[in-house]
């Protein structure tokens, strides 16, 4: 990663829980898009898709640059259902605010677990047993030396 960023945000997309049934057979083929930057998409990471599950586990780690810690942009999380024959379906979106990212720097180990509640429009996305759909992540921020 080149340029004059102030820090590196290390993100691990761990898992998701309580996904809604999105396919005809009552399952889901989920993946996650994580975006940060102007318009929520200057930098983007997409997880692998997991087939036929309502409780996927990814454990995928990647780094994103943070250009200004004082004015850190929000992290946008999108949960998608992959479809073989038609366009993929956006199941829900969630946000980790720039303020939350900056707070990670204040912690001793500079790493924090985050549960992101997914929304479909203004409503909380709910899956099996009418429980909230969540994406579990860990965030770590390391200042540039």
Short mmCIF file of N, CA and C in Angstrom, two decimals:
data_model
loop_
_atom_site.label_atom_id
_atom_site.label_comp_id
_atom_site.label_asym_id
_atom_site.label_seq_id
_atom_site.Cartn_x
_atom_site.Cartn_y
_atom_site.Cartn_z
N UNK A 1 0.84 -1.18 0.00
CA UNK A 1 0.00 0.00 0.00
C UNK A 1 0.88 1.23 0.00
N UNK A 2 0.72 2.03 -1.01
CA UNK A 2 1.57 3.20 -1.14
C UNK A 2 0.76 4.45 -0.87
N UNK A 3 1.47 5.56 -0.70
CA UNK A 3 0.80 6.82 -0.42
C UNK A 3 1.11 7.26 0.99
N UNK A 4 0.48 8.34 1.41
CA UNK A 4 0.76 8.94 2.71
C UNK A 4 -0.36 8.67 3.69
N UNK A 5 -0.62 7.41 3.93
CA UNK A 5 -1.63 7.06 4.93
C UNK A 5 -1.02 7.16 6.32
N UNK A 6 -1.87 7.37 7.33
CA UNK A 6 -1.41 7.52 8.71
C UNK A 6 -1.38 6.21 9.47
N UNK A 7 -2.18 5.25 9.02
CA UNK A 7 -2.27 4.00 9.76
C UNK A 7 -2.75 2.90 8.82
N UNK A 8 -2.62 1.68 9.31
CA UNK A 8 -3.14 0.51 8.61
C UNK A 8 -4.23 -0.10 9.49
N UNK A 9 -5.37 -0.34 8.90
CA UNK A 9 -6.48 -0.99 9.58
C UNK A 9 -6.46 -2.46 9.15
N UNK A 10 -6.21 -3.35 10.12
CA UNK A 10 -6.23 -4.79 9.85
C UNK A 10 -7.60 -5.31 10.26
N UNK A 11 -8.27 -5.94 9.32
CA UNK A 11 -9.63 -6.42 9.54
C UNK A 11 -9.65 -7.92 9.34
N UNK A 12 -10.31 -8.61 10.26
CA UNK A 12 -10.58 -10.03 10.09
C UNK A 12 -12.10 -10.20 10.08
N UNK A 13 -12.63 -10.63 8.94
CA UNK A 13 -14.04 -10.98 8.87
C UNK A 13 -14.13 -12.40 9.39
N UNK A 14 -14.67 -12.55 10.59
CA UNK A 14 -14.66 -13.84 11.28
C UNK A 14 -15.83 -14.70 10.81
N UNK A 15 -17.05 -14.21 11.00
CA UNK A 15 -18.23 -15.04 10.72
C UNK A 15 -19.46 -14.16 10.63
N UNK A 16 -20.58 -14.80 10.34
CA UNK A 16 -21.89 -14.15 10.40
C UNK A 16 -22.86 -15.15 11.03
N UNK A 17 -23.91 -14.62 11.60
CA UNK A 17 -24.88 -15.50 12.25
C UNK A 17 -26.30 -15.05 11.94
N UNK A 18 -27.20 -16.02 11.98
CA UNK A 18 -28.64 -15.78 11.80
C UNK A 18 -28.98 -15.16 10.45
N UNK A 19 -28.36 -15.65 9.38
CA UNK A 19 -28.68 -15.13 8.07
C UNK A 19 -30.09 -15.56 7.66
N UNK A 20 -30.77 -14.72 6.89
CA UNK A 20 -32.09 -15.11 6.40
C UNK A 20 -31.95 -16.13 5.27
N UNK A 21 -32.98 -16.91 5.08
CA UNK A 21 -33.01 -17.85 3.95
C UNK A 21 -33.15 -17.02 2.68
N UNK A 22 -32.21 -17.21 1.75
CA UNK A 22 -32.21 -16.40 0.54
C UNK A 22 -32.40 -17.22 -0.73
N UNK A 23 -32.25 -18.52 -0.62
CA UNK A 23 -32.36 -19.39 -1.80
C UNK A 23 -33.65 -20.22 -1.72
N UNK A 24 -34.03 -20.74 -2.85
CA UNK A 24 -35.26 -21.53 -2.97
C UNK A 24 -35.26 -22.71 -1.99
N UNK A 25 -34.10 -23.31 -1.76
CA UNK A 25 -34.02 -24.48 -0.89
C UNK A 25 -33.84 -24.12 0.60
N UNK A 26 -33.98 -22.83 0.93
CA UNK A 26 -33.95 -22.42 2.33
C UNK A 26 -32.58 -22.20 2.90
N UNK A 27 -31.61 -21.93 2.05
CA UNK A 27 -30.25 -21.69 2.53
C UNK A 27 -29.77 -20.33 2.02
N UNK A 28 -28.46 -20.15 2.02
CA UNK A 28 -27.86 -18.91 1.60
C UNK A 28 -26.43 -19.22 1.16
N UNK A 29 -25.91 -18.46 0.21
CA UNK A 29 -24.52 -18.59 -0.24
C UNK A 29 -23.83 -17.24 0.00
N UNK A 30 -23.52 -16.92 1.26
CA UNK A 30 -23.11 -15.56 1.61
C UNK A 30 -21.65 -15.24 1.35
N UNK A 31 -21.42 -13.95 1.14
CA UNK A 31 -20.09 -13.35 1.14
C UNK A 31 -20.24 -11.93 1.65
N UNK A 32 -19.10 -11.33 2.04
CA UNK A 32 -19.11 -10.00 2.62
C UNK A 32 -18.21 -9.08 1.80
N UNK A 33 -18.68 -7.85 1.59
CA UNK A 33 -17.85 -6.79 1.01
C UNK A 33 -17.58 -5.78 2.12
N UNK A 34 -16.31 -5.41 2.29
CA UNK A 34 -15.92 -4.40 3.27
C UNK A 34 -15.31 -3.24 2.49
N UNK A 35 -15.83 -2.03 2.75
CA UNK A 35 -15.40 -0.86 1.99
C UNK A 35 -15.05 0.29 2.93
N UNK A 36 -14.05 1.07 2.52
CA UNK A 36 -13.73 2.30 3.23
C UNK A 36 -13.24 3.30 2.18
N UNK A 37 -13.52 4.56 2.41
CA UNK A 37 -13.05 5.59 1.49
C UNK A 37 -14.19 6.41 0.95
N UNK A 38 -13.84 7.30 0.05
CA UNK A 38 -14.82 8.21 -0.52
C UNK A 38 -15.96 7.43 -1.13
N UNK A 39 -17.19 7.74 -0.70
CA UNK A 39 -18.36 7.06 -1.22
C UNK A 39 -18.44 5.61 -0.78
N UNK A 40 -17.65 5.22 0.23
CA UNK A 40 -17.70 3.86 0.74
C UNK A 40 -17.02 2.84 -0.15
N UNK A 41 -16.23 3.30 -1.14
CA UNK A 41 -15.67 2.31 -2.03
C UNK A 41 -14.30 2.59 -2.59
N UNK A 42 -13.53 3.47 -1.98
CA UNK A 42 -12.20 3.74 -2.49
C UNK A 42 -11.33 2.48 -2.36
N UNK A 43 -11.49 1.77 -1.26
CA UNK A 43 -10.82 0.49 -1.07
C UNK A 43 -11.89 -0.53 -0.69
N UNK A 44 -11.76 -1.73 -1.25
CA UNK A 44 -12.79 -2.74 -1.04
C UNK A 44 -12.13 -4.11 -0.94
N UNK A 45 -12.68 -4.93 -0.04
CA UNK A 45 -12.26 -6.33 0.08
C UNK A 45 -13.51 -7.18 0.03
N UNK A 46 -13.44 -8.30 -0.70
CA UNK A 46 -14.57 -9.21 -0.81
C UNK A 46 -14.12 -10.59 -0.32
N UNK A 47 -14.87 -11.16 0.62
CA UNK A 47 -14.55 -12.49 1.14
C UNK A 47 -14.90 -13.55 0.10
N UNK A 48 -14.46 -14.75 0.35
CA UNK A 48 -14.90 -15.89 -0.44
C UNK A 48 -16.37 -16.14 -0.13
N UNK A 49 -17.09 -16.75 -1.05
CA UNK A 49 -18.48 -17.13 -0.77
C UNK A 49 -18.49 -18.47 -0.06
N UNK A 50 -19.45 -18.64 0.82
CA UNK A 50 -19.66 -19.90 1.53
C UNK A 50 -20.99 -20.47 1.06
N UNK A 51 -20.97 -21.69 0.63
CA UNK A 51 -22.16 -22.29 0.04
C UNK A 51 -23.09 -22.92 1.07
N UNK A 52 -24.37 -22.69 0.89
CA UNK A 52 -25.44 -23.36 1.63
C UNK A 52 -25.29 -23.31 3.15
N UNK A 53 -25.21 -22.10 3.68
CA UNK A 53 -25.10 -21.95 5.13
C UNK A 53 -25.79 -20.67 5.60
N UNK A 54 -26.37 -20.73 6.78
CA UNK A 54 -26.96 -19.55 7.43
C UNK A 54 -26.06 -19.03 8.55
N UNK A 55 -24.94 -19.72 8.79
CA UNK A 55 -23.97 -19.32 9.82
C UNK A 55 -22.55 -19.50 9.28
N UNK A 56 -22.16 -18.69 8.29
CA UNK A 56 -20.86 -18.87 7.65
C UNK A 56 -19.68 -18.46 8.53
N UNK A 57 -18.54 -19.09 8.29
CA UNK A 57 -17.28 -18.73 8.95
C UNK A 57 -16.26 -18.46 7.85
N UNK A 58 -15.61 -17.29 7.92
CA UNK A 58 -14.61 -16.92 6.92
C UNK A 58 -13.20 -16.90 7.50
N UNK A 59 -13.00 -16.20 8.61
CA UNK A 59 -11.67 -15.99 9.19
C UNK A 59 -10.68 -15.47 8.14
N UNK A 60 -11.10 -14.45 7.39
CA UNK A 60 -10.27 -13.84 6.36
C UNK A 60 -9.75 -12.49 6.86
N UNK A 61 -8.43 -12.29 6.74
CA UNK A 61 -7.79 -11.08 7.25
C UNK A 61 -7.18 -10.29 6.09
N UNK A 62 -7.31 -8.98 6.16
CA UNK A 62 -6.75 -8.10 5.14
C UNK A 62 -6.46 -6.73 5.75
N UNK A 63 -5.69 -5.92 5.04
CA UNK A 63 -5.31 -4.58 5.50
C UNK A 63 -5.89 -3.52 4.59
N UNK A 64 -6.31 -2.39 5.19
CA UNK A 64 -6.76 -1.22 4.45
C UNK A 64 -6.02 0.00 4.99
N UNK A 65 -5.65 0.95 4.13
CA UNK A 65 -5.00 2.18 4.62
C UNK A 65 -6.02 3.13 5.23
N UNK A 66 -5.59 3.85 6.25
CA UNK A 66 -6.40 4.94 6.81
C UNK A 66 -5.60 6.21 6.55
N UNK A 67 -6.20 7.10 5.77
CA UNK A 67 -5.47 8.29 5.33
C UNK A 67 -5.39 9.34 6.42
N UNK A 68 -6.45 9.57 7.17
CA UNK A 68 -6.46 10.58 8.23
C UNK A 68 -7.18 10.02 9.45
N UNK A 69 -6.43 9.78 10.51
CA UNK A 69 -7.05 9.23 11.71
C UNK A 69 -8.03 10.19 12.35
N UNK A 70 -7.73 11.49 12.30
CA UNK A 70 -8.63 12.47 12.91
C UNK A 70 -9.95 12.57 12.18
N UNK A 71 -9.95 12.19 10.92
CA UNK A 71 -11.16 12.28 10.10
C UNK A 71 -11.40 10.94 9.41
N UNK A 72 -11.26 9.87 10.17
CA UNK A 72 -11.37 8.51 9.63
C UNK A 72 -12.78 8.25 9.11
N UNK A 73 -12.85 7.72 7.91
CA UNK A 73 -14.15 7.44 7.32
C UNK A 73 -14.74 6.15 7.89
N UNK A 74 -16.04 6.03 7.75
CA UNK A 74 -16.73 4.83 8.22
C UNK A 74 -16.36 3.63 7.36
N UNK A 75 -16.45 2.48 7.97
CA UNK A 75 -16.25 1.20 7.29
C UNK A 75 -17.64 0.68 6.95
N UNK A 76 -17.88 0.37 5.69
CA UNK A 76 -19.18 -0.14 5.26
C UNK A 76 -19.07 -1.65 5.06
N UNK A 77 -20.01 -2.39 5.65
CA UNK A 77 -20.04 -3.84 5.53
C UNK A 77 -21.32 -4.21 4.80
N UNK A 78 -21.17 -4.95 3.71
CA UNK A 78 -22.33 -5.42 2.95
C UNK A 78 -22.34 -6.94 2.97
N UNK A 79 -23.49 -7.50 3.26
CA UNK A 79 -23.68 -8.95 3.27
C UNK A 79 -24.49 -9.33 2.03
N UNK A 80 -23.92 -10.20 1.20
CA UNK A 80 -24.51 -10.57 -0.08
C UNK A 80 -24.80 -12.06 -0.12
N UNK A 81 -25.79 -12.42 -0.94
CA UNK A 81 -26.08 -13.82 -1.27
C UNK A 81 -25.71 -14.03 -2.73
N UNK A 82 -24.80 -14.98 -2.97
CA UNK A 82 -24.36 -15.31 -4.32
C UNK A 82 -25.43 -16.15 -5.02
N UNK A 83 -25.70 -15.80 -6.26
CA UNK A 83 -26.65 -16.56 -7.06
C UNK A 83 -25.97 -17.00 -8.35
N UNK A 84 -26.12 -18.26 -8.68
CA UNK A 84 -25.48 -18.83 -9.88
C UNK A 84 -26.12 -18.29 -11.16
N UNK A 85 -27.44 -18.20 -11.22
CA UNK A 85 -28.14 -17.88 -12.46
C UNK A 85 -28.61 -16.43 -12.57
N UNK A 86 -28.72 -15.74 -11.46
CA UNK A 86 -29.21 -14.36 -11.49
C UNK A 86 -28.23 -13.45 -10.76
N UNK A 87 -28.58 -12.19 -10.72
CA UNK A 87 -27.74 -11.21 -10.03
C UNK A 87 -27.71 -11.51 -8.53
N UNK A 88 -26.55 -11.33 -7.89
CA UNK A 88 -26.43 -11.55 -6.46
C UNK A 88 -27.37 -10.60 -5.70
N UNK A 89 -27.82 -11.04 -4.53
CA UNK A 89 -28.77 -10.26 -3.73
C UNK A 89 -28.06 -9.62 -2.54
N UNK A 90 -28.28 -8.32 -2.37
CA UNK A 90 -27.79 -7.62 -1.19
C UNK A 90 -28.74 -7.96 -0.04
N UNK A 91 -28.21 -8.64 0.98
CA UNK A 91 -29.04 -9.03 2.13
C UNK A 91 -29.15 -7.89 3.13
N UNK A 92 -28.02 -7.21 3.39
CA UNK A 92 -28.05 -6.15 4.38
C UNK A 92 -26.73 -5.41 4.43
N UNK A 93 -26.74 -4.28 5.12
CA UNK A 93 -25.55 -3.46 5.28
C UNK A 93 -25.38 -3.08 6.74
N UNK A 94 -24.15 -2.77 7.11
CA UNK A 94 -23.84 -2.31 8.45
C UNK A 94 -22.66 -1.36 8.40
N UNK A 95 -22.39 -0.71 9.50
CA UNK A 95 -21.34 0.30 9.54
C UNK A 95 -20.52 0.19 10.82
N UNK A 96 -19.23 0.38 10.68
CA UNK A 96 -18.35 0.63 11.82
C UNK A 96 -17.89 2.07 11.63
N UNK A 97 -18.22 2.94 12.57
CA UNK A 97 -17.94 4.36 12.39
C UNK A 97 -16.45 4.65 12.51
N UNK A 98 -16.05 5.75 11.92
CA UNK A 98 -14.67 6.21 12.05
C UNK A 98 -14.29 6.42 13.51
N UNK A 99 -15.24 6.88 14.32
CA UNK A 99 -14.97 7.07 15.75
C UNK A 99 -14.66 5.74 16.43
N UNK A 100 -15.38 4.67 16.05
CA UNK A 100 -15.11 3.35 16.62
C UNK A 100 -13.71 2.86 16.22
N UNK A 101 -13.33 3.12 14.98
CA UNK A 101 -12.00 2.72 14.51
C UNK A 101 -10.92 3.47 15.30
N UNK A 102 -11.11 4.77 15.51
CA UNK A 102 -10.13 5.55 16.28
C UNK A 102 -10.02 5.06 17.72
N UNK A 103 -11.15 4.60 18.31
CA UNK A 103 -11.11 4.10 19.69
C UNK A 103 -10.25 2.85 19.83
N UNK A 104 -10.11 2.08 18.75
CA UNK A 104 -9.26 0.89 18.80
C UNK A 104 -7.82 1.30 19.13
N UNK A 105 -7.39 2.47 18.65
CA UNK A 105 -6.04 2.95 18.94
C UNK A 105 -5.82 3.20 20.42
N UNK A 106 -6.90 3.53 21.14
CA UNK A 106 -6.79 3.86 22.56
C UNK A 106 -6.65 2.62 23.44
N UNK A 107 -6.91 1.45 22.89
CA UNK A 107 -6.83 0.23 23.68
C UNK A 107 -5.39 -0.27 23.70
N UNK A 108 -5.02 -0.93 24.78
CA UNK A 108 -3.64 -1.38 24.95
C UNK A 108 -3.17 -2.31 23.85
N UNK A 109 -3.97 -3.29 23.49
CA UNK A 109 -3.53 -4.24 22.48
C UNK A 109 -3.89 -3.82 21.06
N UNK A 110 -4.55 -2.69 20.89
CA UNK A 110 -4.92 -2.13 19.59
C UNK A 110 -5.66 -3.13 18.71
N UNK A 111 -6.50 -3.94 19.32
CA UNK A 111 -7.33 -4.87 18.56
C UNK A 111 -8.66 -5.01 19.30
N UNK A 112 -9.74 -5.12 18.54
CA UNK A 112 -11.04 -5.15 19.18
C UNK A 112 -12.01 -6.00 18.37
N UNK A 113 -12.80 -6.82 19.04
CA UNK A 113 -13.86 -7.57 18.39
C UNK A 113 -15.08 -6.69 18.21
N UNK A 114 -15.73 -6.81 17.06
CA UNK A 114 -16.88 -5.98 16.74
C UNK A 114 -17.99 -6.87 16.19
N UNK A 115 -19.21 -6.67 16.68
CA UNK A 115 -20.39 -7.34 16.14
C UNK A 115 -21.18 -6.27 15.38
N UNK A 116 -21.30 -6.43 14.07
CA UNK A 116 -21.99 -5.44 13.26
C UNK A 116 -23.39 -5.96 12.93
N UNK A 117 -24.41 -5.23 13.39
CA UNK A 117 -25.79 -5.60 13.11
C UNK A 117 -26.10 -5.18 11.68
N UNK A 118 -26.70 -6.09 10.91
CA UNK A 118 -27.03 -5.81 9.51
C UNK A 118 -28.43 -5.23 9.40
N UNK A 119 -28.58 -4.29 8.47
CA UNK A 119 -29.86 -3.65 8.22
C UNK A 119 -30.28 -3.84 6.78
N UNK A 120 -31.57 -3.97 6.56
CA UNK A 120 -32.16 -3.97 5.23
C UNK A 120 -33.03 -2.72 5.19
N UNK A 121 -32.52 -1.68 4.55
CA UNK A 121 -33.19 -0.38 4.63
C UNK A 121 -33.03 0.14 6.06
N UNK A 122 -34.12 0.53 6.68
CA UNK A 122 -34.06 1.02 8.07
C UNK A 122 -34.31 -0.07 9.10
N UNK A 123 -34.70 -1.24 8.63
CA UNK A 123 -35.05 -2.33 9.53
C UNK A 123 -33.87 -3.26 9.77
N UNK A 124 -33.77 -3.76 10.99
CA UNK A 124 -32.74 -4.76 11.28
C UNK A 124 -33.06 -6.03 10.51
N UNK A 125 -32.03 -6.58 9.88
CA UNK A 125 -32.18 -7.83 9.15
C UNK A 125 -32.27 -8.96 10.16
N UNK A 126 -33.26 -9.83 9.97
CA UNK A 126 -33.45 -10.94 10.90
C UNK A 126 -33.48 -12.24 10.13
N UNK A 127 -32.88 -13.25 10.72
CA UNK A 127 -32.81 -14.55 10.08
C UNK A 127 -33.55 -15.59 10.88
N UNK A 128 -32.92 -16.76 10.99
CA UNK A 128 -33.57 -17.87 11.68
C UNK A 128 -33.93 -17.49 13.11
N UNK A 129 -35.03 -17.99 13.57
CA UNK A 129 -35.55 -17.72 14.91
C UNK A 129 -35.77 -16.23 15.16
N UNK A 130 -35.89 -15.46 14.10
CA UNK A 130 -36.13 -14.02 14.17
C UNK A 130 -35.06 -13.27 14.96
N UNK A 131 -33.85 -13.80 14.97
CA UNK A 131 -32.72 -13.16 15.64
C UNK A 131 -32.04 -12.19 14.67
N UNK A 132 -31.39 -11.14 15.20
CA UNK A 132 -30.67 -10.18 14.37
C UNK A 132 -29.54 -10.87 13.62
N UNK A 133 -29.37 -10.47 12.36
CA UNK A 133 -28.25 -10.95 11.57
C UNK A 133 -27.04 -10.08 11.92
N UNK A 134 -25.93 -10.74 12.23
CA UNK A 134 -24.71 -10.03 12.63
C UNK A 134 -23.51 -10.57 11.88
N UNK A 135 -22.54 -9.67 11.64
CA UNK A 135 -21.25 -10.06 11.10
C UNK A 135 -20.22 -9.79 12.20
N UNK A 136 -19.44 -10.81 12.54
CA UNK A 136 -18.40 -10.68 13.58
C UNK A 136 -17.07 -10.38 12.91
N UNK A 137 -16.39 -9.36 13.46
CA UNK A 137 -15.10 -8.95 12.91
C UNK A 137 -14.15 -8.61 14.05
N UNK A 138 -12.87 -8.63 13.76
CA UNK A 138 -11.90 -8.01 14.66
C UNK A 138 -11.21 -6.90 13.89
N UNK A 139 -10.95 -5.80 14.59
CA UNK A 139 -10.28 -4.65 14.01
C UNK A 139 -9.00 -4.38 14.77
N UNK A 140 -7.95 -4.11 14.03
CA UNK A 140 -6.68 -3.69 14.62
C UNK A 140 -6.18 -2.49 13.85
N UNK A 141 -5.67 -1.48 14.55
CA UNK A 141 -5.15 -0.30 13.90
C UNK A 141 -3.69 -0.12 14.33
N UNK A 142 -2.84 0.06 13.34
CA UNK A 142 -1.42 0.28 13.62
C UNK A 142 -0.99 1.58 12.95
N UNK A 143 -0.49 2.50 13.77
CA UNK A 143 -0.01 3.78 13.23
C UNK A 143 1.21 3.57 12.34
N UNK A 144 1.28 4.37 11.31
CA UNK A 144 2.44 4.31 10.41
C UNK A 144 3.67 4.84 11.15
N UNK A 145 4.75 4.14 11.00
CA UNK A 145 6.01 4.54 11.66
C UNK A 145 6.75 5.61 10.90
#
